[in-house]
Structures are given as C-alpha cells and as structure tokens.
Amino acid sequence: EGAVISGVCQGLARYFGLNDNVPICEIVQQVALPEENLLQKFEVDTRPIFPNGPNNWEITFKQTGEYTTFVDEWGVEWAMPKDDGLYFDMISHPLVNITQPNELKNYKIPDPTNPGRFKGLRETVEKIATLGYAIMVMPPYGGVFESGFWLRGYKQFFLDLGGNPKM
C-alpha cells in the first residue's frame, strides 16, 4: 500500500537502520513525511508545515470493488486501485454540472477559519524555527488552477476559460 515516495522513504529508513513507519502527509499523492533522523542523515535544511483539516470534517475511506475511495471536504471524489495503486485519481467533481454563476451560491465551501486548521501549528513552527531549519508552508488544497480543475473537472474548467469566462 502507498506510493513510490513512501516506499522510497521506507527503503532508505530501513537501509540506515531507522524507523520505517513512514506517515503519509498528503493523501491524494500518497506523499510520505520522512522521519527526522532520515532528514538529518541527508542534511536536509528545510521542514514542511502541513495545514490541518477542519475539526468538523473527517476523511472516510470506502472500499468499492477494486478501489479505495473518499470524498474530500470540497466534495471531490477520489479513487485509488486497491492492488498496486500509487495515488488517488479524481472520479467526480462537485461543480461539473453547474451552468450559471448564480448556482454557486448553493455550493458550501469549507470554512477556512475553522479552528482545527490551526491547532498546534504555532508550536510546530516555533519548534522548527528554534532548530534553525527553513520552514516550507504547504498549500491546503492545490493551487488556483488545480482547485478549479478538481471542482469543475479538467474538461469543464478549460471550456469555461475559453468560452464561459463568467464561470
């Protein structure tokens, strides 16, 4: 289970005699967070800070046929093959069928100010800063275009850009 990245981190950790229990820090891509000892072994001078999820939503994985699926807090559904799956692919988009901008008022976006998103971040940042590492703040949900692709679907997003700019 897991992606190439987590497998590489596990292999390196085992090679150096370190803990090979590598947590996944980004679900969709199955990106692993190497343990501190491994980062030090390679003299990595940066440390990532990942935003938390909200305290009113929790990821729920479902086993459906040959896939593991989940719906993220934005309503995008993702699936990964159970056998040899490396990462999750989008399989449905919550805004793909809207045709007019006024329909967006019915879509409930996640609360960016939810206190759960910030729990423990200050302490983590202060700890990393005290150790002298540069801090990389990871995005909470892709970039501007990625979010549009995910919410509308790639095809619909590009059609909107070209022919329906109000959307």
CSV table of C-alpha atoms in Angstrom, one decimal:
chain,number,residue,atom,x,y,z
A,1,GLU,CA,0.0,0.0,0.0
A,2,GLY,CA,1.1,3.5,-0.7
A,3,ALA,CA,3.0,5.3,-3.4
A,4,VAL,CA,6.5,5.3,-4.7
A,5,ILE,CA,7.5,8.1,-2.4
A,6,SER,CA,6.5,6.4,0.8
A,7,GLY,CA,8.2,3.2,-0.5
A,8,VAL,CA,11.5,5.1,-1.1
A,9,CYS,CA,11.4,6.7,2.3
A,10,GLN,CA,10.7,3.3,3.9
A,11,GLY,CA,13.6,1.7,2.0
A,12,LEU,CA,16.0,4.5,3.0
A,13,ALA,CA,15.0,4.3,6.6
A,14,ARG,CA,15.5,0.5,6.6
A,15,TYR,CA,18.9,0.9,4.9
A,16,PHE,CA,20.1,3.3,7.6
A,17,GLY,CA,18.5,1.3,10.4
A,18,LEU,CA,15.9,3.8,11.2
A,19,ASN,CA,12.1,3.5,11.9
A,20,ASP,CA,10.4,2.6,8.6
A,21,ASN,CA,6.9,3.6,9.8
A,22,VAL,CA,6.6,6.5,7.3
A,23,PRO,CA,3.4,8.6,7.8
A,24,ILE,CA,1.6,9.8,4.7
A,25,CYS,CA,1.3,13.6,4.9
A,26,GLU,CA,-0.6,14.2,1.7
A,27,ILE,CA,-3.3,11.6,1.0
A,28,VAL,CA,-4.1,12.2,-2.7
A,29,GLN,CA,-0.5,11.8,-3.9
A,30,GLN,CA,0.5,9.5,-1.1
A,31,VAL,CA,3.4,11.7,-0.2
A,32,ALA,CA,5.4,10.4,2.8
A,33,LEU,CA,7.0,12.5,5.5
A,34,PRO,CA,10.4,11.1,6.3
A,35,GLU,CA,11.3,10.8,10.0
A,36,GLU,CA,13.6,13.5,11.5
A,37,ASN,CA,16.6,11.2,11.7
A,38,LEU,CA,16.5,10.5,8.0
A,39,LEU,CA,16.2,14.2,7.2
A,40,GLN,CA,19.2,14.8,9.4
A,41,LYS,CA,21.2,12.0,7.8
A,42,PHE,CA,20.8,13.8,4.4
A,43,GLU,CA,21.4,17.2,6.0
A,44,VAL,CA,18.0,18.5,4.8
A,45,ASP,CA,17.8,22.1,6.0
A,46,THR,CA,14.0,22.6,5.5
A,47,ARG,CA,11.0,21.2,7.3
A,48,PRO,CA,7.4,21.3,6.0
A,49,ILE,CA,4.4,22.6,7.8
A,50,PHE,CA,1.1,21.0,6.6
A,51,PRO,CA,-2.2,22.6,7.3
A,52,ASN,CA,-4.6,20.6,9.4
A,53,GLY,CA,-8.1,19.6,8.4
A,54,PRO,CA,-11.1,21.2,10.0
A,55,ASN,CA,-12.3,19.9,13.3
A,56,ASN,CA,-15.8,19.4,11.8
A,57,TRP,CA,-14.9,17.0,9.0
A,58,GLU,CA,-13.0,13.7,8.9
A,59,ILE,CA,-11.9,11.7,5.9
A,60,THR,CA,-13.7,8.4,5.4
A,61,PHE,CA,-12.3,5.8,3.1
A,62,LYS,CA,-14.7,3.3,1.4
A,63,GLN,CA,-13.8,0.0,-0.2
A,64,THR,CA,-15.7,-0.1,-3.5
A,65,GLY,CA,-14.9,-3.0,-5.8
A,66,GLU,CA,-11.3,-2.7,-6.9
A,67,TYR,CA,-10.8,0.7,-5.4
A,68,THR,CA,-10.4,2.6,-2.2
A,69,THR,CA,-12.3,5.9,-2.5
A,70,PHE,CA,-13.0,9.0,-0.4
A,71,VAL,CA,-14.7,12.4,-0.9
A,72,ASP,CA,-12.7,15.3,0.3
A,73,GLU,CA,-14.1,18.3,2.2
A,74,TRP,CA,-14.7,20.2,-1.0
A,75,GLY,CA,-16.8,17.3,-2.4
A,76,VAL,CA,-14.3,15.9,-4.9
A,77,GLU,CA,-14.4,12.1,-5.0
A,78,TRP,CA,-11.0,10.3,-5.4
A,79,ALA,CA,-10.2,6.7,-6.1
A,80,MET,CA,-7.1,4.5,-5.9
A,81,PRO,CA,-6.8,0.9,-7.1
A,82,LYS,CA,-6.5,-1.5,-4.1
A,83,ASP,CA,-3.9,-3.6,-6.0
A,84,ASP,CA,-0.7,-1.7,-6.9
A,85,GLY,CA,-2.4,1.8,-6.5
A,86,LEU,CA,0.2,4.6,-6.2
A,87,TYR,CA,-2.1,7.6,-5.8
A,88,PHE,CA,-5.7,8.7,-5.9
A,89,ASP,CA,-7.3,10.0,-9.1
A,90,MET,CA,-10.4,12.2,-9.2
A,91,ILE,CA,-13.6,10.4,-10.3
A,92,SER,CA,-16.2,13.1,-9.7
A,93,HIS,CA,-16.3,16.9,-9.4
A,94,PRO,CA,-19.0,18.7,-7.3
A,95,LEU,CA,-19.3,21.7,-9.7
A,96,VAL,CA,-19.1,20.0,-13.1
A,97,ASN,CA,-22.8,20.3,-13.9
A,98,ILE,CA,-23.5,23.9,-12.9
A,99,THR,CA,-24.1,26.3,-15.9
A,100,GLN,CA,-24.6,29.7,-14.4
A,101,PRO,CA,-22.6,31.7,-11.8
A,102,ASN,CA,-25.6,32.2,-9.6
A,103,GLU,CA,-25.7,28.4,-9.0
A,104,LEU,CA,-22.5,28.7,-7.0
A,105,LYS,CA,-24.5,30.2,-4.1
A,106,ASN,CA,-25.8,26.7,-3.4
A,107,TYR,CA,-22.3,25.3,-3.0
A,108,LYS,CA,-20.9,25.3,0.5
A,109,ILE,CA,-17.2,25.9,0.6
A,110,PRO,CA,-15.2,24.6,3.6
A,111,ASP,CA,-14.6,27.2,6.3
A,112,PRO,CA,-11.0,28.5,6.0
A,113,THR,CA,-11.2,29.9,9.6
A,114,ASN,CA,-12.1,26.6,11.2
A,115,PRO,CA,-10.0,26.4,14.4
A,116,GLY,CA,-9.0,22.9,13.7
A,117,ARG,CA,-6.9,24.1,10.8
A,118,PHE,CA,-4.6,26.0,13.1
A,119,LYS,CA,-4.4,23.7,16.1
A,120,GLY,CA,-0.8,23.1,17.0
A,121,LEU,CA,0.7,25.0,14.1
A,122,ARG,CA,2.3,27.8,16.1
A,123,GLU,CA,4.0,25.3,18.3
A,124,THR,CA,5.3,23.3,15.3
A,125,VAL,CA,6.6,26.4,13.6
A,126,GLU,CA,8.3,27.7,16.8
A,127,LYS,CA,10.0,24.3,17.3
A,128,ILE,CA,11.3,24.1,13.7
A,129,ALA,CA,12.5,27.7,13.8
A,130,THR,CA,14.3,27.1,17.1
A,131,LEU,CA,16.1,24.2,15.5
A,132,GLY,CA,17.3,26.6,12.7
A,133,TYR,CA,15.5,25.0,9.7
A,134,ALA,CA,13.8,26.9,7.0
A,135,ILE,CA,10.1,26.3,7.0
A,136,MET,CA,8.1,25.4,3.9
A,137,VAL,CA,4.3,26.1,4.3
A,138,MET,CA,2.5,23.5,2.2
A,139,PRO,CA,-0.7,24.5,0.5
A,140,PRO,CA,-4.0,23.4,2.0
A,141,TYR,CA,-5.7,22.4,-1.3
A,142,GLY,CA,-3.6,22.7,-4.5
A,143,GLY,CA,-3.1,25.9,-6.4
A,144,VAL,CA,-5.5,28.3,-8.2
A,145,PHE,CA,-5.8,26.2,-11.3
A,146,GLU,CA,-5.7,22.8,-9.5
A,147,SER,CA,-8.6,23.8,-7.4
A,148,GLY,CA,-10.6,24.8,-10.4
A,149,PHE,CA,-9.7,21.5,-12.2
A,150,TRP,CA,-10.7,19.5,-9.2
A,151,LEU,CA,-14.0,21.3,-8.6
A,152,ARG,CA,-15.2,21.6,-12.2
A,153,GLY,CA,-13.3,18.8,-13.8
A,154,TYR,CA,-10.4,19.4,-16.3
A,155,LYS,CA,-12.6,19.5,-19.4
A,156,GLN,CA,-15.3,21.8,-18.0
A,157,PHE,CA,-12.7,24.1,-16.4
A,158,PHE,CA,-10.9,24.6,-19.8
A,159,LEU,CA,-14.2,25.1,-21.6
A,160,ASP,CA,-15.1,27.7,-19.0
A,161,LEU,CA,-11.8,29.5,-19.6
A,162,GLY,CA,-12.2,29.5,-23.3
A,163,GLY,CA,-15.9,30.1,-23.7
A,164,ASN,CA,-17.7,30.9,-20.4
A,165,PRO,CA,-15.4,33.3,-18.5
A,166,LYS,CA,-18.1,34.2,-16.0
A,167,MET,CA,-17.9,30.6,-14.7
